[in-house]
CSV table of C-alpha atoms in Angstrom, one decimal:
chain,number,residue,atom,x,y,z
A,1,MET,CA,0.0,0.0,0.0
A,2,ALA,CA,1.5,3.3,-1.1
A,3,GLY,CA,1.5,6.3,1.2
A,4,ARG,CA,0.4,9.8,0.3
A,5,PRO,CA,2.3,11.1,-2.8
A,6,ARG,CA,5.1,13.5,-1.9
A,7,ASP,CA,4.4,17.2,-2.7
A,8,PRO,CA,7.6,18.4,-4.5
A,9,ASP,CA,6.6,22.1,-3.9
A,10,LEU,CA,5.7,21.7,-0.2
A,11,GLU,CA,9.0,22.9,1.2
A,12,GLN,CA,9.0,26.0,-1.0
A,13,ARG,CA,5.4,26.7,0.0
A,14,LEU,CA,6.4,26.4,3.7
A,15,LEU,CA,9.4,28.7,3.3
A,16,ALA,CA,7.3,31.2,1.4
A,17,ALA,CA,4.6,31.1,4.1
A,18,ALA,CA,7.3,31.7,6.8
A,19,TRP,CA,8.7,34.6,4.8
A,20,SER,CA,5.2,36.1,4.4
A,21,ILE,CA,4.6,35.9,8.2
A,22,LEU,CA,8.0,37.4,9.0
A,23,THR,CA,7.6,40.3,6.6
A,24,GLU,CA,3.9,41.0,7.2
A,25,GLU,CA,3.7,40.3,10.9
A,26,SER,CA,6.9,39.5,12.9
A,27,TYR,CA,9.2,36.9,14.1
A,28,ALA,CA,7.4,36.9,17.4
A,29,ALA,CA,4.1,36.2,15.6
A,30,LEU,CA,5.5,33.3,13.6
A,31,THR,CA,4.6,29.8,14.8
A,32,LEU,CA,5.2,26.5,13.1
A,33,ALA,CA,1.5,25.8,13.2
A,34,GLN,CA,0.7,29.2,11.6
A,35,VAL,CA,3.2,28.4,8.8
A,36,ALA,CA,1.5,25.1,8.1
A,37,VAL,CA,-1.9,26.8,7.9
A,38,ARG,CA,-0.7,29.5,5.6
A,39,ALA,CA,1.0,27.0,3.3
A,40,GLY,CA,-2.0,24.7,3.2
A,41,ALA,CA,-0.1,21.9,4.9
A,42,HIS,CA,-0.1,19.8,8.0
A,43,ARG,CA,1.7,20.8,11.1
A,44,SER,CA,3.7,17.6,10.9
A,45,ASP,CA,5.0,18.7,7.5
A,46,VAL,CA,6.6,21.6,9.2
A,47,TYR,CA,7.9,19.8,12.3
A,48,ARG,CA,9.4,17.0,10.2
A,49,ARG,CA,11.6,19.5,8.4
A,50,TRP,CA,12.2,22.1,11.1
A,51,PRO,CA,12.1,21.1,14.8
A,52,THR,CA,12.3,24.7,15.9
A,53,LYS,CA,11.2,28.1,14.7
A,54,VAL,CA,14.8,29.3,14.8
A,55,ARG,CA,15.8,26.7,12.2
A,56,LEU,CA,12.8,27.4,10.0
A,57,VAL,CA,13.7,31.1,10.0
A,58,ALA,CA,17.4,30.4,9.2
A,59,ASP,CA,16.3,28.4,6.1
A,60,THR,CA,13.7,31.0,5.2
A,61,LEU,CA,16.2,33.8,5.3
A,62,ASP,CA,18.6,31.7,3.2
A,63,VAL,CA,16.0,31.4,0.5
A,64,HIS,CA,14.2,34.8,0.7
A,65,LEU,CA,16.7,37.4,2.0
A,66,PRO,CA,17.3,39.9,-0.9
A,67,PRO,CA,20.5,39.1,-2.6
A,68,VAL,CA,23.7,41.0,-2.5
A,69,SER,CA,24.7,41.9,-6.1
A,70,GLU,CA,27.9,40.8,-7.7
A,71,VAL,CA,29.2,44.0,-9.4
A,72,ASP,CA,32.5,44.9,-10.8
A,73,THR,CA,32.6,48.7,-11.1
A,74,GLY,CA,36.4,48.7,-11.7
A,75,SER,CA,36.9,50.5,-8.3
A,76,LEU,CA,36.9,49.1,-4.8
A,77,LEU,CA,35.3,52.2,-3.5
A,78,ALA,CA,32.4,52.0,-6.1
A,79,ASP,CA,32.1,48.2,-5.3
A,80,PHE,CA,31.8,49.1,-1.6
A,81,ARG,CA,29.1,51.6,-2.4
A,82,ALA,CA,27.1,49.1,-4.5
A,83,TYR,CA,27.5,46.6,-1.7
A,84,VAL,CA,26.1,48.9,1.0
A,85,ASP,CA,23.2,49.8,-1.3
A,86,ASP,CA,22.2,46.2,-1.3
A,87,LEU,CA,22.7,45.8,2.5
A,88,ALA,CA,20.7,49.0,3.1
A,89,ARG,CA,17.7,47.6,1.2
A,90,SER,CA,17.6,44.8,3.7
A,91,TRP,CA,18.4,46.8,6.8
A,92,SER,CA,15.7,49.4,5.9
A,93,ALA,CA,13.0,46.8,5.4
A,94,PRO,CA,10.2,47.0,8.0
A,95,TRP,CA,10.5,43.3,8.8
A,96,MET,CA,14.1,43.7,9.9
A,97,ASP,CA,13.1,44.8,13.4
A,98,SER,CA,11.4,41.4,14.0
A,99,LEU,CA,14.7,39.6,13.3
A,100,VAL,CA,16.4,41.0,16.4
A,101,GLY,CA,14.4,38.5,18.5
A,102,TRP,CA,15.5,35.8,16.1
A,103,LEU,CA,19.2,36.7,16.5
A,104,SER,CA,18.9,36.3,20.2
A,105,ASP,CA,17.2,33.0,19.9
A,106,LEU,CA,19.8,31.9,17.4
A,107,ALA,CA,22.5,31.7,20.1
A,108,GLY,CA,20.9,28.6,21.6
A,109,ASP,CA,20.7,26.5,18.4
A,110,ALA,CA,24.0,25.4,17.0
A,111,GLU,CA,22.5,24.0,13.8
A,112,ALA,CA,20.7,27.3,13.0
A,113,GLU,CA,23.8,29.3,13.9
A,114,ALA,CA,25.8,27.2,11.4
A,115,ALA,CA,23.2,27.7,8.7
A,116,PHE,CA,23.2,31.4,9.4
A,117,ARG,CA,27.1,31.5,9.2
A,118,THR,CA,27.0,29.6,5.9
A,119,MET,CA,24.4,32.0,4.5
A,120,GLY,CA,26.5,34.9,5.6
A,121,LEU,CA,29.6,33.5,3.9
A,122,ARG,CA,27.7,33.0,0.7
A,123,ARG,CA,26.2,36.5,0.8
A,124,GLY,CA,29.7,37.9,1.4
A,125,GLY,CA,31.0,36.3,-1.8
A,126,SER,CA,30.5,39.4,-3.8
A,127,LEU,CA,32.5,41.4,-1.2
A,128,ARG,CA,35.4,38.9,-1.4
A,129,SER,CA,35.3,39.1,-5.2
A,130,SER,CA,35.6,42.9,-5.0
A,131,LEU,CA,38.5,42.6,-2.6
A,132,GLU,CA,40.3,40.0,-4.8
A,133,ARG,CA,39.8,42.3,-7.9
A,134,ALA,CA,41.2,45.3,-5.9
A,135,VAL,CA,44.3,43.2,-5.1
A,136,LYS,CA,44.7,42.3,-8.8
A,137,ARG,CA,44.3,46.0,-9.8
A,138,GLY,CA,46.9,47.0,-7.2
A,139,GLU,CA,44.4,49.1,-5.2
A,140,ILE,CA,45.4,47.1,-2.1
A,141,ALA,CA,48.5,45.1,-1.5
A,142,GLU,CA,46.9,42.0,0.0
A,143,MET,CA,43.5,40.6,1.0
A,144,PRO,CA,42.3,42.2,4.2
A,145,ASP,CA,40.4,40.4,6.9
A,146,GLY,CA,37.0,39.7,5.4
A,147,ASP,CA,35.2,39.9,8.8
A,148,LEU,CA,36.7,43.4,9.4
A,149,VAL,CA,35.6,44.7,6.0
A,150,SER,CA,32.2,43.2,6.4
A,151,GLY,CA,31.8,44.8,9.8
A,152,LEU,CA,33.0,48.2,8.5
A,153,LEU,CA,30.3,48.1,5.8
A,154,GLU,CA,27.4,46.5,7.6
A,155,GLY,CA,28.0,47.6,11.2
A,156,PRO,CA,26.9,51.2,10.6
A,157,LEU,CA,23.7,50.0,8.8
A,158,MET,CA,22.8,47.8,11.7
A,159,HIS,CA,23.5,50.7,14.1
A,160,ALA,CA,21.3,53.0,11.9
A,161,ARG,CA,18.5,50.5,12.1
A,162,MET,CA,18.6,49.4,15.7
A,163,VAL,CA,19.9,52.4,17.5
A,164,ARG,CA,19.2,55.5,15.4
A,165,ARG,CA,15.9,54.0,14.3
A,166,ARG,CA,15.9,55.6,10.8
A,167,PRO,CA,16.9,54.4,7.4
A,168,PRO,CA,20.3,55.5,6.0
A,169,THR,CA,20.4,58.3,3.5
A,170,ALA,CA,22.5,58.2,0.3
A,171,ASP,CA,25.0,60.6,2.0
A,172,PHE,CA,25.3,58.2,4.9
A,173,LEU,CA,25.9,55.2,2.6
A,174,ASP,CA,28.5,57.2,0.7
A,175,ALA,CA,30.2,58.0,4.0
A,176,VAL,CA,30.1,54.3,5.1
A,177,ALA,CA,31.7,53.1,1.8
A,178,SER,CA,34.3,55.9,1.9
A,179,ALA,CA,35.3,55.2,5.5
A,180,ALA,CA,35.7,51.5,4.9
A,181,TYR,CA,37.7,52.2,1.7
A,182,ARG,CA,40.0,54.6,3.6
A,183,VAL,CA,40.6,52.1,6.4
A,184,ILE,CA,41.2,49.2,4.0
A,185,THR,CA,43.5,51.1,1.6
A,186,ALA,CA,45.4,52.8,4.5
A,187,GLY,CA,45.8,49.4,6.3
A,188,ALA,CA,47.0,47.7,3.1
A,189,ALA,CA,49.4,50.5,2.3
A,190,ALA,CA,50.9,50.5,5.8
A,191,ARG,CA,52.0,46.9,5.6
């Protein structure tokens, strides 16, 4: 006797439902049962794939978080500016506030933390490519620490969202890209 046929689109529907709840409501409002209802699935379909809300959100962000563009402007400074534009779109989105709770919950789930780190590394690929091109062009002598560069670029956007409580302006994004560029090019030249 054969079981119920597998629904090949089920996981995508579940992730889309979770994204919808995150962006329309909040992380706090999201429950695994609510995701199942919104996706037209059974609760067991969700629990079989994600034993916790934290893991579901990690996979949801991996699939639905707006991408960071791969651009080659011919200049590290212009690449940095394009990179912060993409980051600013995410950090300025209304749903970002709800993820602060998720970040604190993340600390207790090693599997979700690993998924989040992997997603971060993948999203940082365009930044690494920009830095590699800058080394080849001679703008910087060697590859800087990727975590430092990422922090210089994304840290001010996080601060603008969570502390200043307002979206970054174009002038602010210019200043972030320029400051990071000065730090990286001065640090590379000093070695």
